PDB file of C-alpha atoms in Angstrom:
ATOM      1  CA  UNK D   1      65.667  96.456 108.776  1.00  0.00           C
ATOM      2  CA  UNK D   2      67.927  96.561 105.734  1.00  0.00           C
ATOM      3  CA  UNK D   3      69.559  99.903 104.868  1.00  0.00           C
ATOM      4  CA  UNK D   4      70.893 100.905 101.461  1.00  0.00           C
ATOM      5  CA  UNK D   5      73.717 103.412 101.069  1.00  0.00           C
ATOM      6  CA  UNK D   6      73.565 104.811  97.553  1.00  0.00           C
ATOM      7  CA  UNK D   7      76.706 106.039  95.857  1.00  0.00           C
ATOM      8  CA  UNK D   8      77.355 107.794  92.570  1.00  0.00           C
ATOM      9  CA  UNK D   9      74.393 107.210  90.266  1.00  0.00           C
ATOM     10  CA  UNK D  10      72.065 106.228  93.098  1.00  0.00           C
ATOM     11  CA  UNK D  11      71.007 109.321  95.026  1.00  0.00           C
ATOM     12  CA  UNK D  12      67.424 108.084  95.313  1.00  0.00           C
ATOM     13  CA  UNK D  13      65.762 104.675  95.090  1.00  0.00           C
ATOM     14  CA  UNK D  14      63.378 104.103  92.209  1.00  0.00           C
ATOM     15  CA  UNK D  15      60.140 102.472  93.306  1.00  0.00           C
ATOM     16  CA  UNK D  16      60.642 103.373  96.958  1.00  0.00           C
ATOM     17  CA  UNK D  17      57.402 104.330  98.717  1.00  0.00           C
ATOM     18  CA  UNK D  18      58.629 107.041 101.077  1.00  0.00           C
ATOM     19  CA  UNK D  19      57.113 106.920 104.557  1.00  0.00           C
ATOM     20  CA  UNK D  20      59.360 109.529 106.179  1.00  0.00           C
ATOM     21  CA  UNK D  21      62.499 111.532 105.513  1.00  0.00           C
ATOM     22  CA  UNK D  22      64.357 112.524 108.639  1.00  0.00           C
ATOM     23  CA  UNK D  23      67.148 115.043 109.056  1.00  0.00           C
ATOM     24  CA  UNK D  24      69.191 113.449 111.815  1.00  0.00           C
ATOM     25  CA  UNK D  25      71.898 114.671 114.147  1.00  0.00           C
ATOM     26  CA  UNK D  26      74.593 112.447 115.608  1.00  0.00           C
ATOM     27  CA  UNK D  27      77.487 112.826 118.057  1.00  0.00           C
ATOM     28  CA  UNK D  28      79.673 112.887 114.935  1.00  0.00           C
ATOM     29  CA  UNK D  29      77.868 115.659 113.098  1.00  0.00           C
ATOM     30  CA  UNK D  30      75.307 115.584 110.308  1.00  0.00           C
ATOM     31  CA  UNK D  31      74.996 112.746 107.796  1.00  0.00           C
ATOM     32  CA  UNK D  32      75.292 113.371 104.067  1.00  0.00           C
ATOM     33  CA  UNK D  33      71.533 113.479 103.561  1.00  0.00           C
ATOM     34  CA  UNK D  34      68.225 112.754 105.260  1.00  0.00           C
ATOM     35  CA  UNK D  35      67.621 109.157 106.263  1.00  0.00           C
ATOM     36  CA  UNK D  36      64.673 107.997 104.174  1.00  0.00           C
ATOM     37  CA  UNK D  37      62.416 105.323 105.615  1.00  0.00           C
ATOM     38  CA  UNK D  38      60.155 103.597 103.159  1.00  0.00           C
ATOM     39  CA  UNK D  39      58.824 100.429 101.591  1.00  0.00           C
ATOM     40  CA  UNK D  40      60.142  98.614  98.563  1.00  0.00           C
ATOM     41  CA  UNK D  41      58.225  95.605  97.287  1.00  0.00           C
ATOM     42  CA  UNK D  42      56.202  95.764 100.494  1.00  0.00           C
ATOM     43  CA  UNK D  43      59.244  95.458 102.750  1.00  0.00           C
ATOM     44  CA  UNK D  44      60.607  98.161 105.066  1.00  0.00           C
ATOM     45  CA  UNK D  45      63.931  99.685 104.068  1.00  0.00           C
ATOM     46  CA  UNK D  46      66.152 102.637 104.901  1.00  0.00           C
ATOM     47  CA  UNK D  47      68.028 104.676 102.321  1.00  0.00           C
ATOM     48  CA  UNK D  48      70.842 107.224 102.587  1.00  0.00           C
ATOM     49  CA  UNK D  49      72.572 109.020  99.713  1.00  0.00           C
ATOM     50  CA  UNK D  50      76.293 108.851 100.529  1.00  0.00           C
ATOM     51  CA  UNK D  51      77.186 111.977  98.579  1.00  0.00           C
ATOM     52  CA  UNK D  52      74.008 113.882  99.433  1.00  0.00           C
ATOM     53  CA  UNK D  53      71.022 114.653  97.261  1.00  0.00           C
ATOM     54  CA  UNK D  54      71.875 116.307  94.986  1.00  0.00           C
ATOM     55  CA  UNK D  55      75.267 114.619  94.580  1.00  0.00           C
ATOM     56  CA  UNK D  56      77.701 117.225  95.974  1.00  0.00           C
ATOM     57  CA  UNK D  57      79.925 115.756  98.706  1.00  0.00           C
ATOM     58  CA  UNK D  58      83.235 114.351  97.395  1.00  0.00           C
ATOM     59  CA  UNK D  59      84.477 110.996  98.732  1.00  0.00           C
ATOM     60  CA  UNK D  60      87.116 112.416 101.069  1.00  0.00           C
ATOM     61  CA  UNK D  61      84.583 114.814 102.637  1.00  0.00           C
ATOM     62  CA  UNK D  62      81.792 112.304 103.340  1.00  0.00           C
ATOM     63  CA  UNK D  63      80.970 112.116 107.049  1.00  0.00           C
ATOM     64  CA  UNK D  64      81.075 108.333 107.187  1.00  0.00           C
ATOM     65  CA  UNK D  65      80.795 108.200 110.978  1.00  0.00           C
ATOM     66  CA  UNK D  66      77.599 110.262 110.980  1.00  0.00           C
ATOM     67  CA  UNK D  67      76.119 108.259 108.088  1.00  0.00           C
ATOM     68  CA  UNK D  68      76.558 104.866 109.723  1.00  0.00           C
ATOM     69  CA  UNK D  69      75.526 106.105 113.150  1.00  0.00           C
ATOM     70  CA  UNK D  70      72.354 107.705 111.762  1.00  0.00           C
ATOM     71  CA  UNK D  71      71.348 104.511 109.978  1.00  0.00           C
ATOM     72  CA  UNK D  72      71.770 102.422 113.112  1.00  0.00           C
ATOM     73  CA  UNK D  73      69.807 104.960 115.149  1.00  0.00           C
ATOM     74  CA  UNK D  74      67.042 104.816 112.535  1.00  0.00           C
ATOM     75  CA  UNK D  75      66.742 101.058 112.983  1.00  0.00           C
ATOM     76  CA  UNK D  76      69.148  99.506 110.474  1.00  0.00           C
ATOM     77  CA  UNK D  77      70.176  95.936 111.288  1.00  0.00           C
ATOM     78  CA  UNK D  78      72.256  95.401 108.126  1.00  0.00           C
ATOM     79  CA  UNK D  79      73.628  97.550 105.312  1.00  0.00           C
ATOM     80  CA  UNK D  80      74.155  97.069 101.598  1.00  0.00           C
ATOM     81  CA  UNK D  81      76.398  99.712 100.055  1.00  0.00           C
ATOM     82  CA  UNK D  82      76.330 100.530  96.358  1.00  0.00           C
ATOM     83  CA  UNK D  83      79.672 101.735  94.996  1.00  0.00           C
ATOM     84  CA  UNK D  84      80.703 102.907  91.538  1.00  0.00           C
ATOM     85  CA  UNK D  85      84.211 101.577  90.845  1.00  0.00           C
ATOM     86  CA  UNK D  86      86.899 101.229  88.237  1.00  0.00           C
ATOM     87  CA  UNK D  87      87.842  97.805  86.946  1.00  0.00           C
ATOM     88  CA  UNK D  88      91.401  96.541  87.348  1.00  0.00           C
ATOM     89  CA  UNK D  89      91.195  92.793  86.732  1.00  0.00           C
ATOM     90  CA  UNK D  90      90.735  91.616  83.159  1.00  0.00           C
ATOM     91  CA  UNK D  91      87.415  89.955  84.011  1.00  0.00           C
ATOM     92  CA  UNK D  92      85.902  93.314  84.963  1.00  0.00           C
ATOM     93  CA  UNK D  93      84.017  95.289  82.341  1.00  0.00           C
ATOM     94  CA  UNK D  94      81.987  98.505  82.363  1.00  0.00           C
ATOM     95  CA  UNK D  95      78.398  98.031  83.588  1.00  0.00           C
ATOM     96  CA  UNK D  96      79.435  94.745  85.248  1.00  0.00           C
ATOM     97  CA  UNK D  97      78.855  93.926  88.920  1.00  0.00           C
ATOM     98  CA  UNK D  98      81.092  92.539  91.643  1.00  0.00           C
ATOM     99  CA  UNK D  99      80.293  91.534  95.223  1.00  0.00           C
ATOM    100  CA  UNK D 100      83.739  91.982  96.804  1.00  0.00           C
ATOM    101  CA  UNK D 101      84.926  89.885  99.715  1.00  0.00           C
ATOM    102  CA  UNK D 102      88.094  91.807 100.589  1.00  0.00           C
ATOM    103  CA  UNK D 103      89.289  95.405 100.762  1.00  0.00           C
ATOM    104  CA  UNK D 104      92.608  97.265 101.018  1.00  0.00           C
ATOM    105  CA  UNK D 105      92.541 100.775 102.474  1.00  0.00           C
ATOM    106  CA  UNK D 106      94.743 103.372 100.749  1.00  0.00           C
ATOM    107  CA  UNK D 107      92.873 106.382 102.142  1.00  0.00           C
ATOM    108  CA  UNK D 108      94.358 108.884 104.580  1.00  0.00           C
ATOM    109  CA  UNK D 109      93.214 111.690 106.847  1.00  0.00           C
ATOM    110  CA  UNK D 110      89.631 110.457 107.142  1.00  0.00           C
ATOM    111  CA  UNK D 111      87.815 110.110 110.455  1.00  0.00           C
ATOM    112  CA  UNK D 112      87.836 106.349 110.383  1.00  0.00           C
ATOM    113  CA  UNK D 113      86.840 105.059 113.826  1.00  0.00           C
ATOM    114  CA  UNK D 114      84.415 105.600 116.682  1.00  0.00           C
ATOM    115  CA  UNK D 115      87.076 104.426 119.136  1.00  0.00           C
ATOM    116  CA  UNK D 116      89.336 107.470 119.307  1.00  0.00           C
ATOM    117  CA  UNK D 117      88.525 109.682 122.291  1.00  0.00           C
ATOM    118  CA  UNK D 118      87.402 109.386 125.923  1.00  0.00           C
ATOM    119  CA  UNK D 119      87.905 105.632 125.983  1.00  0.00           C
ATOM    120  CA  UNK D 120      87.906 103.467 129.095  1.00  0.00           C
ATOM    121  CA  UNK D 121      90.095 100.995 127.207  1.00  0.00           C
ATOM    122  CA  UNK D 122      91.632 100.619 123.766  1.00  0.00           C
ATOM    123  CA  UNK D 123      89.279  98.818 121.372  1.00  0.00           C
ATOM    124  CA  UNK D 124      90.322  96.670 118.414  1.00  0.00           C
ATOM    125  CA  UNK D 125      87.859  95.036 116.016  1.00  0.00           C
ATOM    126  CA  UNK D 126      88.523  91.918 114.002  1.00  0.00           C
ATOM    127  CA  UNK D 127      88.465  92.918 110.333  1.00  0.00           C
ATOM    128  CA  UNK D 128      89.935  89.810 108.727  1.00  0.00           C
ATOM    129  CA  UNK D 129      86.841  89.444 106.545  1.00  0.00           C
ATOM    130  CA  UNK D 130      85.531  92.980 106.055  1.00  0.00           C
ATOM    131  CA  UNK D 131      82.236  92.060 104.385  1.00  0.00           C
ATOM    132  CA  UNK D 132      79.553  90.035 106.137  1.00  0.00           C
ATOM    133  CA  UNK D 133      79.547  86.613 104.491  1.00  0.00           C
ATOM    134  CA  UNK D 134      75.868  85.666 105.114  1.00  0.00           C
ATOM    135  CA  UNK D 135      74.766  88.989 103.626  1.00  0.00           C
ATOM    136  CA  UNK D 136      77.117  88.521 100.669  1.00  0.00           C
ATOM    137  CA  UNK D 137      75.706  85.060 100.062  1.00  0.00           C
ATOM    138  CA  UNK D 138      72.149  86.392 100.210  1.00  0.00           C
ATOM    139  CA  UNK D 139      72.977  88.902  97.467  1.00  0.00           C
ATOM    140  CA  UNK D 140      74.676  86.231  95.361  1.00  0.00           C
ATOM    141  CA  UNK D 141      71.692  83.902  95.723  1.00  0.00           C
ATOM    142  CA  UNK D 142      69.307  86.605  94.575  1.00  0.00           C
ATOM    143  CA  UNK D 143      71.539  87.353  91.583  1.00  0.00           C
ATOM    144  CA  UNK D 144      71.156  83.689  90.607  1.00  0.00           C
ATOM    145  CA  UNK D 145      67.384  83.952  90.954  1.00  0.00           C
ATOM    146  CA  UNK D 146      67.400  86.936  88.591  1.00  0.00           C
ATOM    147  CA  UNK D 147      70.008  85.370  86.291  1.00  0.00           C
ATOM    148  CA  UNK D 148      72.272  88.395  86.736  1.00  0.00           C
ATOM    149  CA  UNK D 149      75.865  87.587  85.860  1.00  0.00           C
ATOM    150  CA  UNK D 150      78.383  89.049  88.282  1.00  0.00           C
ATOM    151  CA  UNK D 151      81.749  88.466  89.900  1.00  0.00           C
ATOM    152  CA  UNK D 152      81.179  86.725  93.225  1.00  0.00           C
ATOM    153  CA  UNK D 153      84.377  87.840  94.939  1.00  0.00           C
ATOM    154  CA  UNK D 154      87.276  90.240  94.588  1.00  0.00           C
ATOM    155  CA  UNK D 155      89.377  92.828  96.371  1.00  0.00           C
ATOM    156  CA  UNK D 156      88.308  96.475  96.507  1.00  0.00           C
ATOM    157  CA  UNK D 157      91.063  99.110  96.609  1.00  0.00           C
ATOM    158  CA  UNK D 158      89.814 102.169  98.503  1.00  0.00           C
ATOM    159  CA  UNK D 159      91.694 105.279  97.351  1.00  0.00           C
ATOM    160  CA  UNK D 160      91.517 108.849  98.590  1.00  0.00           C
ATOM    161  CA  UNK D 161      90.113 110.747  95.603  1.00  0.00           C
ATOM    162  CA  UNK D 162      88.546 112.878  94.427  1.00  0.00           C
ATOM    163  CA  UNK D 163      90.967 112.601  91.496  1.00  0.00           C
ATOM    164  CA  UNK D 164      91.195 109.388  89.548  1.00  0.00           C
ATOM    165  CA  UNK D 165      94.346 107.315  89.842  1.00  0.00           C
ATOM    166  CA  UNK D 166      97.478 107.396  87.709  1.00  0.00           C
ATOM    167  CA  UNK D 167      98.366 104.460  85.481  1.00  0.00           C
ATOM    168  CA  UNK D 168     101.333 103.709  87.781  1.00  0.00           C
ATOM    169  CA  UNK D 169      99.062 103.680  90.825  1.00  0.00           C
ATOM    170  CA  UNK D 170      96.712 101.215  89.131  1.00  0.00           C
ATOM    171  CA  UNK D 171      99.697  99.000  88.271  1.00  0.00           C
ATOM    172  CA  UNK D 172     100.653  99.055  91.946  1.00  0.00           C
ATOM    173  CA  UNK D 173      97.099  98.192  93.008  1.00  0.00           C
ATOM    174  CA  UNK D 174      97.049  95.297  90.559  1.00  0.00           C
ATOM    175  CA  UNK D 175     100.351  94.061  91.986  1.00  0.00           C
ATOM    176  CA  UNK D 176      98.778  94.282  95.451  1.00  0.00           C
ATOM    177  CA  UNK D 177      96.011  91.946  94.306  1.00  0.00           C
ATOM    178  CA  UNK D 178      93.215  94.480  93.864  1.00  0.00           C
ATOM    179  CA  UNK D 179      90.439  93.792  91.353  1.00  0.00           C
ATOM    180  CA  UNK D 180      88.456  97.046  91.526  1.00  0.00           C
ATOM    181  CA  UNK D 181      89.161 100.576  92.710  1.00  0.00           C
ATOM    182  CA  UNK D 182      86.858 103.099  94.331  1.00  0.00           C
ATOM    183  CA  UNK D 183      86.928 106.010  96.761  1.00  0.00           C
ATOM    184  CA  UNK D 184      84.186 105.249  99.288  1.00  0.00           C
ATOM    185  CA  UNK D 185      84.699 101.682 100.483  1.00  0.00           C
ATOM    186  CA  UNK D 186      86.625 102.820 103.555  1.00  0.00           C
ATOM    187  CA  UNK D 187      86.171 103.742 106.323  1.00  0.00           C
ATOM    188  CA  UNK D 188      82.525 102.835 105.695  1.00  0.00           C
ATOM    189  CA  UNK D 189      83.029  99.079 105.970  1.00  0.00           C
ATOM    190  CA  UNK D 190      85.117  99.329 109.149  1.00  0.00           C
ATOM    191  CA  UNK D 191      82.673 101.699 110.835  1.00  0.00           C
ATOM    192  CA  UNK D 192      79.836  99.276 110.125  1.00  0.00           C
ATOM    193  CA  UNK D 193      81.888  96.540 111.801  1.00  0.00           C
ATOM    194  CA  UNK D 194      82.501  98.769 114.821  1.00  0.00           C
ATOM    195  CA  UNK D 195      78.725  99.268 115.101  1.00  0.00           C
ATOM    196  CA  UNK D 196      78.195  95.488 114.675  1.00  0.00           C
ATOM    197  CA  UNK D 197      76.143  96.048 111.536  1.00  0.00           C
ATOM    198  CA  UNK D 198      76.447  93.331 108.860  1.00  0.00           C
ATOM    199  CA  UNK D 199      77.715  95.104 105.750  1.00  0.00           C
ATOM    200  CA  UNK D 200      78.137  94.092 102.111  1.00  0.00           C
ATOM    201  CA  UNK D 201      78.850  95.925  98.873  1.00  0.00           C
ATOM    202  CA  UNK D 202      77.423  95.827  95.366  1.00  0.00           C
ATOM    203  CA  UNK D 203      80.131  97.337  93.185  1.00  0.00           C
ATOM    204  CA  UNK D 204      79.193  98.618  89.732  1.00  0.00           C
ATOM    205  CA  UNK D 205      82.149  98.904  87.356  1.00  0.00           C
ATOM    206  CA  UNK D 206      81.843 102.201  85.470  1.00  0.00           C
ATOM    207  CA  UNK D 207      85.214 102.314  83.696  1.00  0.00           C
ATOM    208  CA  UNK D 208      88.426 100.413  83.223  1.00  0.00           C
ATOM    209  CA  UNK D 209      91.061 101.917  85.490  1.00  0.00           C
ATOM    210  CA  UNK D 210      93.841 104.217  84.291  1.00  0.00           C
ATOM    211  CA  UNK D 211      96.363 102.784  81.848  1.00  0.00           C
ATOM    212  CA  UNK D 212      94.468  99.563  81.158  1.00  0.00           C
ATOM    213  CA  UNK D 213      93.125 100.796  77.815  1.00  0.00           C
ATOM    214  CA  UNK D 214      94.297 103.347  75.285  1.00  0.00           C
ATOM    215  CA  UNK D 215      91.287 105.518  76.070  1.00  0.00           C
ATOM    216  CA  UNK D 216      91.166 108.545  78.338  1.00  0.00           C
ATOM    217  CA  UNK D 217      88.608 108.152  81.142  1.00  0.00           C
ATOM    218  CA  UNK D 218      85.738 110.576  80.609  1.00  0.00           C
ATOM    219  CA  UNK D 219      82.706 111.396  82.724  1.00  0.00           C
ATOM    220  CA  UNK D 220      80.550 110.748  79.660  1.00  0.00           C
ATOM    221  CA  UNK D 221      81.752 107.132  79.525  1.00  0.00           C
ATOM    222  CA  UNK D 222      81.207 106.751  83.274  1.00  0.00           C
ATOM    223  CA  UNK D 223      77.670 108.131  82.991  1.00  0.00           C
ATOM    224  CA  UNK D 224      76.926 105.692  80.169  1.00  0.00           C
ATOM    225  CA  UNK D 225      78.127 102.736  82.249  1.00  0.00           C
ATOM    226  CA  UNK D 226      76.066 103.949  85.201  1.00  0.00           C
ATOM    227  CA  UNK D 227      72.955 104.073  83.029  1.00  0.00           C
ATOM    228  CA  UNK D 228      73.655 100.647  81.550  1.00  0.00           C
ATOM    229  CA  UNK D 229      74.399  98.963  84.866  1.00  0.00           C
ATOM    230  CA  UNK D 230      72.183 100.665  87.435  1.00  0.00           C
ATOM    231  CA  UNK D 231      69.090  98.764  86.290  1.00  0.00           C
ATOM    232  CA  UNK D 232      70.764  95.502  87.327  1.00  0.00           C
ATOM    233  CA  UNK D 233      71.746  97.023  90.666  1.00  0.00           C
ATOM    234  CA  UNK D 234      68.193  98.169  91.371  1.00  0.00           C
ATOM    235  CA  UNK D 235      66.730  94.782  90.406  1.00  0.00           C
ATOM    236  CA  UNK D 236      69.228  93.017  92.652  1.00  0.00           C
ATOM    237  CA  UNK D 237      68.484  95.365  95.551  1.00  0.00           C
ATOM    238  CA  UNK D 238      64.745  94.881  95.106  1.00  0.00           C
ATOM    239  CA  UNK D 239      65.089  91.090  95.103  1.00  0.00           C
ATOM    240  CA  UNK D 240      67.491  91.101  98.083  1.00  0.00           C
ATOM    241  CA  UNK D 241      65.216  93.351 100.145  1.00  0.00           C
ATOM    242  CA  UNK D 242      62.346  90.933  99.542  1.00  0.00           C
ATOM    243  CA  UNK D 243      64.491  87.999 100.639  1.00  0.00           C
ATOM    244  CA  UNK D 244      66.100  89.710 103.635  1.00  0.00           C
TER     245      UNK D 244
END
């Protein structure tokens, strides 16, 4: 069963016929919100609001381990994450979409692995390609069906937050080869890999990153980009769920 993790601007799924909403407990604590089981376009789907519903948990406080664990326990066999991001590369624009294929982790102090305590042996996962390629290709194919223009690859910079970045930090990220920047891409992607859950991301660009324009980044501009772009995200999710 496909699971959707909704980020900023997606705390609930439009059109989702809710079958159950379960408050779950995990060995890692409580997830951000109830795990919602429902139907979308006649297909079963799970949904979890990453920041809670209402939106109140900042990126560095999200219990990523509990979220991923709860989804797997609820029956998830693959996950699509929706992330609001800033654009770094010149081909990014507000309300545009990217399906990243790489990620660089700049976060710190987050509980980032299930393999930390009471181990019989040290465990290492291969993370060369952090996003599941068949799931990425499925999303890209459905975007073609819907004639949704998007960027088919790119590198996501995962920063700590909750503050936005400085112009100098964005320059550094650009020099590192990053195309977009967000605060929730890690450790989510790595935890999914540890649980052997195929994982892909639909990134919605909500602003150009710091120092790339003469404008100051405002929440009003971010909200406008969310409103303008979320319709495409929801259509793409709907189509992908049907094809999954």
